[in-house]
Coordinates of C-alpha atoms and ligand atoms in Angstrom, one line a residue:
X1 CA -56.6 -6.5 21.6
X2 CA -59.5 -4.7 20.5
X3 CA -61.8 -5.3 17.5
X4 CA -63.6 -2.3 16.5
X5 CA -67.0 -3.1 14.8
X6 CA -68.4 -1.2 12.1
X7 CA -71.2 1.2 12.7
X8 CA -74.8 -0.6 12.8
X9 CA -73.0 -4.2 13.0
X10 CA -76.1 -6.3 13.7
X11 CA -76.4 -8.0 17.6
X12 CA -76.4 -11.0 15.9
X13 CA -73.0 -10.7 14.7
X14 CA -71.7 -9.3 17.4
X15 CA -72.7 -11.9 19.5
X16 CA -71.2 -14.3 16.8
X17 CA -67.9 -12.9 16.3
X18 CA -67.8 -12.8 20.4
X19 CA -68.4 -16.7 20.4
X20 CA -65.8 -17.5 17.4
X21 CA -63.4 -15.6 20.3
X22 CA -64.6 -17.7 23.3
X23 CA -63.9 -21.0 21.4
X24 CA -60.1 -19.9 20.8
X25 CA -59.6 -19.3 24.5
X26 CA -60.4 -15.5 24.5
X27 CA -62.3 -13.8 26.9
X28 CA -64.0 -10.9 24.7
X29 CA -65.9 -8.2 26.4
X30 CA -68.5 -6.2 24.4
X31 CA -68.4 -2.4 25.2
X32 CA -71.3 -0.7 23.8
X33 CA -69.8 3.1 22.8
X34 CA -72.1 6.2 21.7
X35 CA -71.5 5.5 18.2
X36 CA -69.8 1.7 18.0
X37 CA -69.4 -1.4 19.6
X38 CA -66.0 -2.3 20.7
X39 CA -65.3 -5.9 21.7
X40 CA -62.3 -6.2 24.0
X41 CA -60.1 -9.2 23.8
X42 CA -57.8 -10.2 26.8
X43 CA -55.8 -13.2 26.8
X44 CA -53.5 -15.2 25.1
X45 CA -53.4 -12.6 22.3
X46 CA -49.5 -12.1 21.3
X47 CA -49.4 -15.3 18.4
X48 CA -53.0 -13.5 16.7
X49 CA -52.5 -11.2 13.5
X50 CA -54.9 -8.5 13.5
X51 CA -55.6 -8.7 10.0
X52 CA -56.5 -12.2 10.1
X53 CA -59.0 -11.8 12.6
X54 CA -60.1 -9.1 10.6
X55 CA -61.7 -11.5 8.2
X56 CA -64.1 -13.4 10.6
X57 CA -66.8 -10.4 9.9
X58 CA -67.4 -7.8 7.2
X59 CA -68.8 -5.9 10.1
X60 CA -65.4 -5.7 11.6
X61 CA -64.0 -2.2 11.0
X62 CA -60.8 -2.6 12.2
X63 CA -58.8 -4.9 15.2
X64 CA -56.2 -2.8 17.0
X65 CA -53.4 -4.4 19.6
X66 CA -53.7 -3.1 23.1
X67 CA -49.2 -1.8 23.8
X68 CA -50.2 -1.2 27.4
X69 CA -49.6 -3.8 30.3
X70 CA -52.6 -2.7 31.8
X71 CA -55.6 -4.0 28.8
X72 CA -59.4 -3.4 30.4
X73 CA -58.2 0.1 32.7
X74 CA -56.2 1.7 29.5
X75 CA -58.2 4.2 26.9
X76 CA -57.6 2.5 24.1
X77 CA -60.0 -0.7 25.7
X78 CA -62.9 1.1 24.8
X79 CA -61.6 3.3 21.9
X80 CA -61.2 6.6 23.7
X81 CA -64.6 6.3 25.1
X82 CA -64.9 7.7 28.8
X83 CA -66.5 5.6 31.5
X84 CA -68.7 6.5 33.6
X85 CA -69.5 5.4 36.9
X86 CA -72.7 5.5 38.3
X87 CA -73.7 4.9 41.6
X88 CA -77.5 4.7 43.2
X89 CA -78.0 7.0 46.2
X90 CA -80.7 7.7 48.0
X91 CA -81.0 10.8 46.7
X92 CA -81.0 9.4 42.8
X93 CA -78.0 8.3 40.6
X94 CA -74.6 9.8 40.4
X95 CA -72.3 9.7 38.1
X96 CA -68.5 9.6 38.0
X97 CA -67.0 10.5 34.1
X98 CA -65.3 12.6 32.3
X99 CA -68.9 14.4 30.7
X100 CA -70.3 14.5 34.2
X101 CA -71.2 17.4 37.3
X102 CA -68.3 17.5 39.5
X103 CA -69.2 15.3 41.9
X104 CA -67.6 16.1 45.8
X105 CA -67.5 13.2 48.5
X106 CA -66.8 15.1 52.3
X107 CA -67.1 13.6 55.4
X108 CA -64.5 12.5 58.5
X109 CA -61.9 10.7 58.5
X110 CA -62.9 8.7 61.0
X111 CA -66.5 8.0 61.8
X112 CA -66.0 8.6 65.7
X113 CA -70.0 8.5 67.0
X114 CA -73.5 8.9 65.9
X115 CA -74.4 12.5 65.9
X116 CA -71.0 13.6 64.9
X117 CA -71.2 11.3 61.7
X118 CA -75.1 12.2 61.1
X119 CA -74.7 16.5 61.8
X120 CA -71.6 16.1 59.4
X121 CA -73.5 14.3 57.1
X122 CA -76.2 16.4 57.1
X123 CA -74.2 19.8 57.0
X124 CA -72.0 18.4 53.8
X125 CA -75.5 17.5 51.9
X126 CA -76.9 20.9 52.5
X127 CA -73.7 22.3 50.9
X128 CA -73.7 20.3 48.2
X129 CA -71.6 17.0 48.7
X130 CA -73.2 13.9 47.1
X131 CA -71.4 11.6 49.3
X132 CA -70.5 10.8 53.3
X133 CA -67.3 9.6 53.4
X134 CA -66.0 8.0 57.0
X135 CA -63.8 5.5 58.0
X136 CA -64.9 2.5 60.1
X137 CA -61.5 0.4 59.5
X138 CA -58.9 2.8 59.8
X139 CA -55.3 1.8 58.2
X140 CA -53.3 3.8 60.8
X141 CA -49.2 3.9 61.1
X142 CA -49.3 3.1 64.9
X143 CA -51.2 0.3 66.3
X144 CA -51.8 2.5 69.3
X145 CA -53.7 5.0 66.8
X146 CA -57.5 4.5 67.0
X147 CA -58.6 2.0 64.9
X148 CA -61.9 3.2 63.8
X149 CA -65.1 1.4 65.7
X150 CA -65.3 -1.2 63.0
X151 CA -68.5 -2.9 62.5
X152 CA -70.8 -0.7 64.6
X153 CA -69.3 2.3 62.5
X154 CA -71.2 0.7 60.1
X155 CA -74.5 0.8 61.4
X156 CA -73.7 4.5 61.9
X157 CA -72.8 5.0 58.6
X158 CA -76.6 3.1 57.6
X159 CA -77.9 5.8 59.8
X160 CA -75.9 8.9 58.2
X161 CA -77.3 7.8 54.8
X162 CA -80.8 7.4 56.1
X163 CA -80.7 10.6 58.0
X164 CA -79.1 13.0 54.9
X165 CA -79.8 10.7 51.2
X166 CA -75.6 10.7 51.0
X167 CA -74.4 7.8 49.4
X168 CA -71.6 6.4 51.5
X169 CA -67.9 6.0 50.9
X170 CA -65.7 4.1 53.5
X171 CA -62.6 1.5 53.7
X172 CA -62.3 -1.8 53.3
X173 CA -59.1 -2.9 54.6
X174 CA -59.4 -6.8 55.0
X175 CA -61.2 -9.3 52.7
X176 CA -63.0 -10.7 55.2
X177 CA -64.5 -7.6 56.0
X178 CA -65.6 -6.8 52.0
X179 CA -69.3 -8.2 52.4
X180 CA -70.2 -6.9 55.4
X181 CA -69.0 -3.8 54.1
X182 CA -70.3 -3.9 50.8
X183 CA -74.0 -4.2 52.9
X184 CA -73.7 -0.4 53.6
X185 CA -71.6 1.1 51.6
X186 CA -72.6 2.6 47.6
X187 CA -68.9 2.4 46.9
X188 CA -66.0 0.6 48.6
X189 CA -62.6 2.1 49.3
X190 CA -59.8 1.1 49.1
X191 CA -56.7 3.0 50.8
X192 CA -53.4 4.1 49.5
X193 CA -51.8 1.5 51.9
X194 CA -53.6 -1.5 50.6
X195 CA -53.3 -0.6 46.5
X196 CA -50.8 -3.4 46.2
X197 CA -53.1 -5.8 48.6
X198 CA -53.7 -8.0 45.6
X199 CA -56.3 -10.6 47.2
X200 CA -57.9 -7.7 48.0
X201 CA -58.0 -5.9 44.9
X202 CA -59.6 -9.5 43.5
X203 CA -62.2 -9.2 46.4
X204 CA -63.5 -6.4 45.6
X205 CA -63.2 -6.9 41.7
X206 CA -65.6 -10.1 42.3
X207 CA -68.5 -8.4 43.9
X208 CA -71.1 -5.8 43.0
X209 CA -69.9 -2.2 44.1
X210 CA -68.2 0.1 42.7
X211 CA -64.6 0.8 44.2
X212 CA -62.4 3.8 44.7
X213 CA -58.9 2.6 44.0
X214 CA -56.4 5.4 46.0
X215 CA -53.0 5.7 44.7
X216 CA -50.7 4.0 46.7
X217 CA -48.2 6.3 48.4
X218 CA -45.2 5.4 46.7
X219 CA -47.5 3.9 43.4
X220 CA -46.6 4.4 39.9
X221 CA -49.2 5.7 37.7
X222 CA -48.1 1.9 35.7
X223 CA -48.5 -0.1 39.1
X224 CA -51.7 2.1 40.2
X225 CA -53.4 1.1 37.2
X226 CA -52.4 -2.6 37.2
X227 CA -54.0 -2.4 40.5
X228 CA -56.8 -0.7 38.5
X229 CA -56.7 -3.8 36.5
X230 CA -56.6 -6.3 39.1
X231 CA -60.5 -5.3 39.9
X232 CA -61.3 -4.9 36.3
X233 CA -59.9 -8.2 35.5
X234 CA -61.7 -9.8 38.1
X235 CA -65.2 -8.6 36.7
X236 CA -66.3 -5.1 38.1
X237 CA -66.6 -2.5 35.7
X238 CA -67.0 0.3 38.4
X239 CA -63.9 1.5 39.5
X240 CA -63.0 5.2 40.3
X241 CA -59.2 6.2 40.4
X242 CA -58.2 8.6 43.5
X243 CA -54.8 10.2 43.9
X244 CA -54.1 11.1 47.4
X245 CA -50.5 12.5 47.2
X246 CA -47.1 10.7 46.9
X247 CA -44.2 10.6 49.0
X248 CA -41.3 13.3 47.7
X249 CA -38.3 14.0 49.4
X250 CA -39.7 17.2 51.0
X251 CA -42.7 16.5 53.5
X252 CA -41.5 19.4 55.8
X253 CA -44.6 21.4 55.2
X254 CA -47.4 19.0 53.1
X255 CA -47.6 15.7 54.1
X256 CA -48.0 14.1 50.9
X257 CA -47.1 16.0 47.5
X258 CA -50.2 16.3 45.6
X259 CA -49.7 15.5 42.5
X260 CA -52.4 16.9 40.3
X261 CA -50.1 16.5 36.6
X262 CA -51.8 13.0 36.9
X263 CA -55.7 14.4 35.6
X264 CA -54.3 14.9 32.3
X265 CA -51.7 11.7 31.9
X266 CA -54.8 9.6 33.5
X267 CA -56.9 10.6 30.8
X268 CA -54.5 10.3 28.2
X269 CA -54.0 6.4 29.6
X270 CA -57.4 5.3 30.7
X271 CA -60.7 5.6 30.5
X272 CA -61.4 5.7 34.6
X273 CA -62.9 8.9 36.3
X274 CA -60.4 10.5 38.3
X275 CA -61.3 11.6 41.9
X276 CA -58.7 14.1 44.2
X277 CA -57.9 14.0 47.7
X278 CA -56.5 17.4 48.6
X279 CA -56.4 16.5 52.2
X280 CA -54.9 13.6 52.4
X281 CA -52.7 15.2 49.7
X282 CA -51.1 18.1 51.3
X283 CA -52.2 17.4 55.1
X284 CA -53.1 20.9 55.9
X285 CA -57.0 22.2 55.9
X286 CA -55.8 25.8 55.0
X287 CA -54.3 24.0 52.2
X288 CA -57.2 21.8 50.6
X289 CA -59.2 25.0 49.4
X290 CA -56.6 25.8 46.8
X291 CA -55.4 22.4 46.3
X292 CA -59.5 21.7 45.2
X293 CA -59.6 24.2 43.2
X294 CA -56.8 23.7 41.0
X295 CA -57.6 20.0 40.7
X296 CA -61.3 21.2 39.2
X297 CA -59.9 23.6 37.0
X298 CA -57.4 20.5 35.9
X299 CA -60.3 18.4 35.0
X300 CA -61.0 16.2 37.9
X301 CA -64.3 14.1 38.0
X302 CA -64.5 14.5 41.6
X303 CA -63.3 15.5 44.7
X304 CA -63.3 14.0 48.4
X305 CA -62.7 16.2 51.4
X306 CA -62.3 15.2 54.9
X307 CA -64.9 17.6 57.0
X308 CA -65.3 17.1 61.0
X309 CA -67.5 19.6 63.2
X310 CA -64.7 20.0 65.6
X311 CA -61.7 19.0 64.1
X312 CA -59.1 19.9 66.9
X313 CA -60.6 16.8 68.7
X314 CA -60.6 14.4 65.5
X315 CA -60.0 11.3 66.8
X316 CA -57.8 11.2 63.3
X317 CA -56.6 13.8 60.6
X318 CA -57.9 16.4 62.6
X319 CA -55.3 19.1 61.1
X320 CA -56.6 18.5 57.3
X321 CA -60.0 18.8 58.1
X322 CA -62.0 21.7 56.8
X323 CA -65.0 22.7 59.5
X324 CA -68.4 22.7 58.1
X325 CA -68.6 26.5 57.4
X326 CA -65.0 26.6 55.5
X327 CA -66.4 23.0 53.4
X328 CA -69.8 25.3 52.5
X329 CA -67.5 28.2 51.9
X330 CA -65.6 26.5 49.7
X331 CA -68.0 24.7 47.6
X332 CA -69.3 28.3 46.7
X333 CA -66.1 28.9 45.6
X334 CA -65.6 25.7 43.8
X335 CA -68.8 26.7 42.0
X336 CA -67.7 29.7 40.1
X337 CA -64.9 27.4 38.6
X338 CA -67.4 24.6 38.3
X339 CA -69.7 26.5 36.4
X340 CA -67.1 28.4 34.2
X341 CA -66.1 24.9 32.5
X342 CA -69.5 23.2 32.8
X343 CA -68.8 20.9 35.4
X344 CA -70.9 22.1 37.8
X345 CA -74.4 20.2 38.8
X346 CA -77.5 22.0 37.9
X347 CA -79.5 23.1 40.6
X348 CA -82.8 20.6 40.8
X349 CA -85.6 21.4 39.4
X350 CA -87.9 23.2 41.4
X351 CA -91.3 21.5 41.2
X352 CA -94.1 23.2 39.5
Ligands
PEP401 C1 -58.6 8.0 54.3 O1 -59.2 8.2 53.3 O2 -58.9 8.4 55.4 C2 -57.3 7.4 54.2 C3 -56.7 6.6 55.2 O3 -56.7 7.6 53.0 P1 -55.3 7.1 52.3 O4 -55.5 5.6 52.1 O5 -55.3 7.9 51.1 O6 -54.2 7.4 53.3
MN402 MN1 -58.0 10.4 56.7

């Protein structure tokens, strides 16, 4: 349920209305719009009439029931209100949301060794990327598939962002693993493969950093956003929703299908940014230019691009890599759509 609260409702009143909830077993969750104050109510909710709660404040505008399965990820939780999530880089924030700059994560799949991680970092920065992504725990098909280095991919990773101001994106595949993690990374993944890894959606909802929730390869929007919901639920606000392509019945020349129809039904349902994968998503490099484009033009909040300097020798994903020079060369091209629908970052101002 939501309760809606009347324009200038006083913090006192707010807070009072939130405690009259707590006492009846509620959990309420005040979400501070640009115009109201929305205070969403999950629990036992189903018995409550909306117009009785409706008389515990003359500042209450209006209480609204929440249809949906999913309560904190849909849009009507915070009244239609995009969220935005913001990250710290080195570099300075950046944002994630609806009424943000596009903003472009690029990296390896796999972070393979130091000056391939730190040139590629370095080269996607100068382009224009805003994050290093690169895998250090690497959820492959085969157990005879390289693995990622693990842990010391880590301290790699420390030293890409040192070297380039990139915040950095990588996996978390166990929950064992999210703290250590969580040490170097501005935003934890968490892959198509493990959407449905429920204890570790609840991990990663009970610490500190924002997460990138892929779509599961075979995932429902519903069931991608209950997963959604799993980390909301468990008390981090910051999560960013990336689709990475679905299984169809035709993966003779894309690996995944890409399915970009879900920027607009995502935004119609929930308030999340929206990230696309066009690598993972079609499997081919001389695919992810067009792929990128389109999902820009669609409205995405972000895209992430796998990039390695020599990508015949990947250690993995190697085919859907873009090289350096075809990343740069696409950027430039992403920016002419960028900037035709305002999406596009402003160049920084030089100083005087
Ligand atoms: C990846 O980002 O390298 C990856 C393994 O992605 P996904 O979980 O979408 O397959
Ligand atoms: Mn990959």
């Amino acid at each position: 349920m939501i309760v809606v609260m009347k324009v200038g409702a006083p913090e006192d009143e707010i807070a009072r209305v939130s405690d009259e909830f707590s006492q009846w077993g509620l959990s309420p969750e005040k979400i501070v719009g640009k115009h109201k104050v929305v205070i969403g109510l999950v629990g036992d909710t189903a018995t409550l009439d909306p117009l009785q709660l409706q008389e515990i404040s003359p500042w209450i505008e209006q209480v609204l029931r929440v249809e949906r399965p999913y309560k904190r990820a849909s849009r009507e939780y915070r009244h239609g209100e995009p969220s935005e999530v913001w990250i710290e880089t080195p570099a300075g924030k950046v944002g994630f949301g609806e009424h943000q700059p596009v903003a472009i994560i690029a990296g390896p799949c796999s972070v393979e060794n130091e000056v391939m991680i730190v040139e590629t970092a370095q080269r996607v920065k100068a382009a224009g990327a805003k994050f290093l992504r690169g895998g250090a725990y690497k959820p492959r098909t085969s157990p005879y598939s390289f693995q990622g280095h693990g842990e010391s991919a880590l301290g790699l990773l420390a030293a890409a962002r040192e070297a380039s101001g990139l915040g950095i994106i990588t996996e978390v595949m166990d929950t064992a693993d999210v703290e250590k993690v969580a040490e170097v990374a501005d935003v934890l993944q968490v892959g198509a493969r493990n959407m449905h890894n429920f204890a570790l959606l609840k991990k990663v909802g009970a610490q500190s950093k924002p997460v990138l929730l892929k779509r599961g390869m075979s995932a429902t929007i519903d069931e991608w956003l209950m997963a959604a919901e799993y980390v909301l639920a468990a008390g981090n606000p910051n999560v960013v929703l990336c689709e990475r392509g679905i299984r169809t019945f035709d993966s003779k020349y894309a690996r995944n299908t890409l399915d970009l129809s879900v920027i607009p039904i995502l935004r119609s349902l929930t308030h999340l940014p929206i990230v696309i994968d066009p690598s993972h998503g079609t499997g081919w490099w001389e695919y992810v230019p067009a792929m990128a484009m389109a999902a820009l033009a669609a409205g995405t909040d972000g895209l992430m691009i796998e990039v390695h300097p020599n990508p015949p020798k990947a250690l993995s994903d190697g085919p859907q890599s873009l090289t350096p020079e075809r990343f740069e060369r696409l950027v430039g091209e992403l920016a002419t759509i960028g900037k035709a629908i305002g999406r596009w970052p402003q160049p920084a101002l030089a100083l005087a």
